[in-house]
């Protein structure tokens, strides 16, 4: 995945805005990409049927599906000619949308769909289960001419995905793209510098959850070691108790190899029984675990218990049985027959060797279990802290509903405003509803200012692309976001009044570290207040 401007590994979950013209420069100048494409994630509504339907979709350029290595099951991917200004508008459907809209008809290719009020021609259908950039995406459309003709190279909205040429490493590609960025800077000195950071798609998908999963894996491994230590000690005690029996069997001619196989077989059967029980527990708990994983689990819908999990569980059970059973088995078959019979003759319970062994086993079992349990506890504590980071807002009793207005309602601001006002009034009158608010972007979903925002600082005016959102006055109260200074919005903040904005503490630390933000000016209005909303504002 190729992103900009100036991404860092610590902000992999962010969305970096790349202007359309800059993306074309990357694609044309890059010596390391086999395929490259860009995509944008707008709201999409299908009309023309019985009722409007909102779908998760993206605008994409040619090269996206080739970079992902996936081709449509029907039709063809977008071609470079689709990226040209004036090209016909085309759309590729996801498998589920194809079934809903066309009843799985093979002749869907060539038919028309109305997307956001514009007519698109269906050119392909993707395979079942395919989704990009999320699993919920089921429609991909070409960019309209307005998006292709970007008014400025300093404000962007795209993300870029690319496939490296064979034999090219990520580090080598990064060096080459750094050189491309320098060339672009020389050719366009007037534009904002767009650094290029390359990350593997796997790194982008699992970056936020990998530490938590590794901690969880470590705690599970320590619990397994505790179980293995206890079972091994119990098997050692059992082997000690059976010394007389084994001695008699050896005296009657049983070979040590046969006795060794018997002991290992018993421990493997025991571990397989435990593995089967664990498999059944996993079948019943995998759903609740995935649903309860904080922040969601990447590709969580694909997590399940299948034959691969069963094979791993069986292999781990066999290995555990062999590891825990080998020491007791060797100890049992290497004891002198004469010593065993002598101990048995004095009364087995009083054998000095037996008493010393039993005492050592008890002490070692307690010590090892204590150490492993402490380690597992630390892993669990770290996992809990890692997955319980304060969000900056309250999610209890919070219900979120996406609303996309049909085209007729968006023909004028007055029509849209009237719709939302009536919607809010009806929701407020619903029993059980305490507060109603609206926002253009939810927290942790990136929305960028366009064009760049001018910010007044003590060192002059700074232009930057900001994460921004439009909200109604009740938003901060409904989200449980406290106000640090100033006030939040009220009914007097409307069209025609003095434009005001609420900023978060992160913005204050970046632009006014030693000053108070109240009264500062920006291209979007006067910054009147400051909120504690994390990564948002």
Short mmCIF file of N, CA, C and O in Angstrom, two decimals, residues 460-523:
data_model
loop_
_atom_site.label_atom_id
_atom_site.label_comp_id
_atom_site.label_asym_id
_atom_site.label_seq_id
_atom_site.Cartn_x
_atom_site.Cartn_y
_atom_site.Cartn_z
N UNK A 460 2.78 33.05 12.45
CA UNK A 460 2.18 33.36 11.16
C UNK A 460 1.08 32.38 10.81
O UNK A 460 0.70 31.52 11.61
N UNK A 461 0.57 32.52 9.60
CA UNK A 461 -0.51 31.65 9.12
C UNK A 461 0.08 30.38 8.53
O UNK A 461 1.00 30.42 7.70
N UNK A 462 -0.45 29.23 8.96
CA UNK A 462 0.00 27.93 8.49
C UNK A 462 -1.14 27.25 7.76
O UNK A 462 -2.29 27.28 8.22
N UNK A 463 -0.86 26.66 6.60
CA UNK A 463 -1.86 25.90 5.87
C UNK A 463 -1.63 24.41 6.08
O UNK A 463 -0.51 23.93 5.99
N UNK A 464 -2.71 23.71 6.38
CA UNK A 464 -2.58 22.27 6.60
C UNK A 464 -3.91 21.60 6.27
O UNK A 464 -4.97 22.23 6.30
N UNK A 465 -3.84 20.32 5.92
CA UNK A 465 -5.04 19.52 5.67
C UNK A 465 -5.49 18.94 7.00
O UNK A 465 -4.74 18.20 7.64
N UNK A 466 -6.68 19.30 7.45
CA UNK A 466 -7.14 18.96 8.78
C UNK A 466 -8.19 17.84 8.73
O UNK A 466 -8.95 17.73 7.78
N UNK A 467 -8.19 17.03 9.78
CA UNK A 467 -9.30 16.10 10.00
C UNK A 467 -10.45 16.92 10.58
O UNK A 467 -10.31 17.53 11.64
N UNK A 468 -11.57 16.96 9.89
CA UNK A 468 -12.64 17.84 10.33
C UNK A 468 -13.99 17.15 10.18
O UNK A 468 -14.13 16.14 9.48
N UNK A 469 -14.98 17.73 10.84
CA UNK A 469 -16.34 17.20 10.77
C UNK A 469 -17.32 18.31 11.11
O UNK A 469 -17.00 19.22 11.87
N UNK A 470 -18.51 18.23 10.52
CA UNK A 470 -19.59 19.14 10.84
C UNK A 470 -20.56 18.44 11.77
O UNK A 470 -20.95 17.30 11.51
N UNK A 471 -20.95 19.12 12.86
CA UNK A 471 -21.81 18.49 13.87
C UNK A 471 -22.92 19.44 14.27
O UNK A 471 -22.84 20.66 14.06
N UNK A 472 -23.97 18.87 14.87
CA UNK A 472 -25.05 19.67 15.43
C UNK A 472 -24.71 20.03 16.87
O UNK A 472 -23.82 19.42 17.48
N UNK A 473 -25.39 21.02 17.46
CA UNK A 473 -25.03 21.48 18.81
C UNK A 473 -25.04 20.38 19.87
O UNK A 473 -24.26 20.45 20.84
N UNK A 474 -25.91 19.38 19.75
CA UNK A 474 -26.02 18.36 20.79
C UNK A 474 -24.96 17.28 20.69
O UNK A 474 -24.92 16.36 21.52
N UNK A 475 -24.07 17.36 19.70
CA UNK A 475 -23.14 16.27 19.43
C UNK A 475 -22.25 15.95 20.62
O UNK A 475 -22.11 14.79 21.03
N UNK A 476 -21.61 16.95 21.20
CA UNK A 476 -20.64 16.69 22.26
C UNK A 476 -21.31 16.13 23.51
O UNK A 476 -20.75 15.25 24.18
N UNK A 477 -22.51 16.59 23.81
CA UNK A 477 -23.23 16.05 24.95
C UNK A 477 -23.68 14.62 24.70
O UNK A 477 -23.57 13.76 25.57
N UNK A 478 -24.15 14.35 23.48
CA UNK A 478 -24.59 12.99 23.15
C UNK A 478 -23.43 12.00 23.17
O UNK A 478 -23.60 10.84 23.57
N UNK A 479 -22.25 12.43 22.76
CA UNK A 479 -21.09 11.57 22.72
C UNK A 479 -20.36 11.50 24.06
O UNK A 479 -19.44 10.71 24.24
N UNK A 480 -20.75 12.34 25.01
CA UNK A 480 -20.09 12.33 26.30
C UNK A 480 -18.68 12.89 26.25
O UNK A 480 -17.81 12.47 27.02
N UNK A 481 -18.44 13.85 25.35
CA UNK A 481 -17.12 14.46 25.21
C UNK A 481 -17.07 15.72 26.06
O UNK A 481 -17.84 16.66 25.82
N UNK A 482 -16.20 15.78 27.07
CA UNK A 482 -16.16 16.95 27.94
C UNK A 482 -15.51 18.15 27.27
O UNK A 482 -14.70 18.00 26.35
N UNK A 483 -15.85 19.31 27.71
CA UNK A 483 -15.27 20.55 27.22
C UNK A 483 -14.21 21.03 28.20
O UNK A 483 -14.48 21.18 29.38
N UNK A 484 -13.00 21.28 27.71
CA UNK A 484 -11.90 21.73 28.56
C UNK A 484 -11.95 23.24 28.77
O UNK A 484 -11.69 23.74 29.86
N UNK A 485 -12.28 23.97 27.72
CA UNK A 485 -12.32 25.42 27.82
C UNK A 485 -13.35 25.95 26.83
O UNK A 485 -13.65 25.33 25.82
N UNK A 486 -13.89 27.13 27.14
CA UNK A 486 -14.85 27.75 26.23
C UNK A 486 -16.21 27.09 26.30
O UNK A 486 -16.64 26.60 27.34
N UNK A 487 -16.87 27.01 25.18
CA UNK A 487 -18.20 26.43 25.11
C UNK A 487 -18.31 25.54 23.88
O UNK A 487 -17.45 25.57 22.99
N UNK A 488 -19.37 24.77 23.81
CA UNK A 488 -19.68 24.02 22.60
C UNK A 488 -20.68 24.82 21.78
O UNK A 488 -21.01 25.96 22.11
N UNK A 489 -21.18 24.21 20.71
CA UNK A 489 -22.09 24.93 19.82
C UNK A 489 -23.46 25.09 20.48
O UNK A 489 -23.84 24.33 21.37
N UNK A 490 -24.20 26.10 20.01
CA UNK A 490 -25.56 26.30 20.47
C UNK A 490 -26.45 26.64 19.28
O UNK A 490 -25.98 26.70 18.13
N UNK A 491 -27.73 26.89 19.54
CA UNK A 491 -28.68 27.14 18.46
C UNK A 491 -28.38 28.42 17.69
O UNK A 491 -28.86 28.61 16.56
N UNK A 492 -27.59 29.32 18.27
CA UNK A 492 -27.25 30.54 17.56
C UNK A 492 -26.16 30.38 16.53
O UNK A 492 -25.92 31.29 15.72
N UNK A 493 -25.47 29.24 16.55
CA UNK A 493 -24.41 28.98 15.57
C UNK A 493 -25.04 28.38 14.32
O UNK A 493 -25.24 27.17 14.22
N UNK A 494 -25.36 29.23 13.37
CA UNK A 494 -26.03 28.77 12.16
C UNK A 494 -25.58 29.62 10.99
O UNK A 494 -24.75 30.54 11.14
N UNK A 495 -26.12 29.34 9.79
CA UNK A 495 -25.77 30.12 8.61
C UNK A 495 -26.07 31.60 8.84
O UNK A 495 -27.16 31.96 9.31
N UNK A 496 -25.11 32.45 8.53
CA UNK A 496 -25.27 33.88 8.71
C UNK A 496 -24.67 34.41 9.99
O UNK A 496 -24.44 35.61 10.11
N UNK A 497 -24.41 33.51 10.96
CA UNK A 497 -23.78 33.95 12.20
C UNK A 497 -22.26 33.85 12.08
O UNK A 497 -21.73 33.36 11.08
N UNK A 498 -21.56 34.32 13.11
CA UNK A 498 -20.10 34.25 13.11
C UNK A 498 -19.66 32.79 13.08
O UNK A 498 -20.03 32.01 13.96
N UNK A 499 -18.88 32.37 12.07
CA UNK A 499 -18.43 30.97 12.02
C UNK A 499 -17.52 30.65 13.20
O UNK A 499 -16.59 31.41 13.50
N UNK A 500 -17.80 29.56 13.88
CA UNK A 500 -16.98 29.13 15.01
C UNK A 500 -16.63 27.67 14.84
O UNK A 500 -17.23 26.95 14.04
N UNK A 501 -15.64 27.21 15.60
CA UNK A 501 -15.19 25.82 15.51
C UNK A 501 -14.78 25.34 16.89
O UNK A 501 -14.42 26.13 17.77
N UNK A 502 -14.83 24.06 17.08
CA UNK A 502 -14.34 23.40 18.29
C UNK A 502 -13.12 22.59 17.89
O UNK A 502 -13.16 21.85 16.90
N UNK A 503 -12.04 22.73 18.61
CA UNK A 503 -10.82 21.98 18.31
C UNK A 503 -10.49 21.08 19.49
O UNK A 503 -10.98 21.27 20.60
N UNK A 504 -9.64 20.09 19.24
CA UNK A 504 -9.26 19.19 20.33
C UNK A 504 -7.89 19.56 20.88
O UNK A 504 -7.18 20.42 20.34
N UNK A 505 -7.51 18.89 21.97
CA UNK A 505 -6.25 19.22 22.63
C UNK A 505 -5.05 18.90 21.77
O UNK A 505 -4.00 19.54 21.87
N UNK A 506 -5.17 17.90 20.89
CA UNK A 506 -4.04 17.56 20.02
C UNK A 506 -3.72 18.72 19.09
O UNK A 506 -2.55 19.03 18.84
N UNK A 507 -4.74 19.36 18.56
CA UNK A 507 -4.51 20.51 17.68
C UNK A 507 -3.91 21.68 18.45
O UNK A 507 -3.04 22.39 17.95
N UNK A 508 -4.37 21.89 19.68
CA UNK A 508 -3.82 22.97 20.50
C UNK A 508 -2.34 22.74 20.76
O UNK A 508 -1.52 23.66 20.66
N UNK A 509 -1.95 21.50 21.09
CA UNK A 509 -0.55 21.20 21.36
C UNK A 509 0.31 21.39 20.11
O UNK A 509 1.49 21.72 20.19
N UNK A 510 -0.29 21.16 18.92
CA UNK A 510 0.47 21.26 17.68
C UNK A 510 0.68 22.70 17.24
O UNK A 510 1.79 23.09 16.82
N UNK A 511 -0.37 23.54 17.33
CA UNK A 511 -0.29 24.88 16.78
C UNK A 511 -0.20 25.98 17.82
O UNK A 511 0.28 27.08 17.54
N UNK A 512 -0.69 25.76 19.04
CA UNK A 512 -0.64 26.77 20.10
C UNK A 512 -0.16 26.13 21.39
O UNK A 512 -0.88 26.10 22.40
N UNK A 513 1.05 25.58 21.42
CA UNK A 513 1.50 24.82 22.60
C UNK A 513 1.59 25.65 23.87
O UNK A 513 1.39 25.11 24.96
N UNK A 514 1.90 26.93 23.76
CA UNK A 514 2.05 27.76 24.95
C UNK A 514 1.03 28.90 24.99
O UNK A 514 1.23 29.90 25.67
N UNK A 515 -0.07 28.74 24.25
CA UNK A 515 -1.06 29.80 24.17
C UNK A 515 -2.45 29.22 24.38
O UNK A 515 -2.65 28.01 24.38
N UNK A 516 -3.41 30.09 24.51
CA UNK A 516 -4.81 29.69 24.64
C UNK A 516 -5.46 29.79 23.26
O UNK A 516 -5.29 30.79 22.56
N UNK A 517 -6.21 28.78 22.83
CA UNK A 517 -6.75 28.79 21.46
C UNK A 517 -7.97 29.67 21.28
O UNK A 517 -8.34 29.99 20.15
N UNK A 518 -8.63 30.09 22.37
CA UNK A 518 -9.85 30.87 22.25
C UNK A 518 -9.59 32.15 21.48
O UNK A 518 -8.68 32.92 21.82
N UNK A 519 -10.36 32.37 20.41
CA UNK A 519 -10.23 33.60 19.64
C UNK A 519 -9.30 33.51 18.46
O UNK A 519 -9.22 34.47 17.68
N UNK A 520 -8.60 32.42 18.30
CA UNK A 520 -7.71 32.26 17.15
C UNK A 520 -8.52 32.17 15.86
O UNK A 520 -9.64 31.68 15.85
N UNK A 521 -7.90 32.62 14.76
CA UNK A 521 -8.60 32.64 13.48
C UNK A 521 -8.12 31.50 12.59
O UNK A 521 -6.99 31.05 12.68
N UNK A 522 -9.03 31.05 11.72
CA UNK A 522 -8.70 30.04 10.72
C UNK A 522 -9.59 30.24 9.51
O UNK A 522 -10.59 30.96 9.56
N UNK A 523 -9.24 29.60 8.40
CA UNK A 523 -10.02 29.76 7.18
C UNK A 523 -11.42 29.20 7.35
O UNK A 523 -12.34 29.58 6.65
#
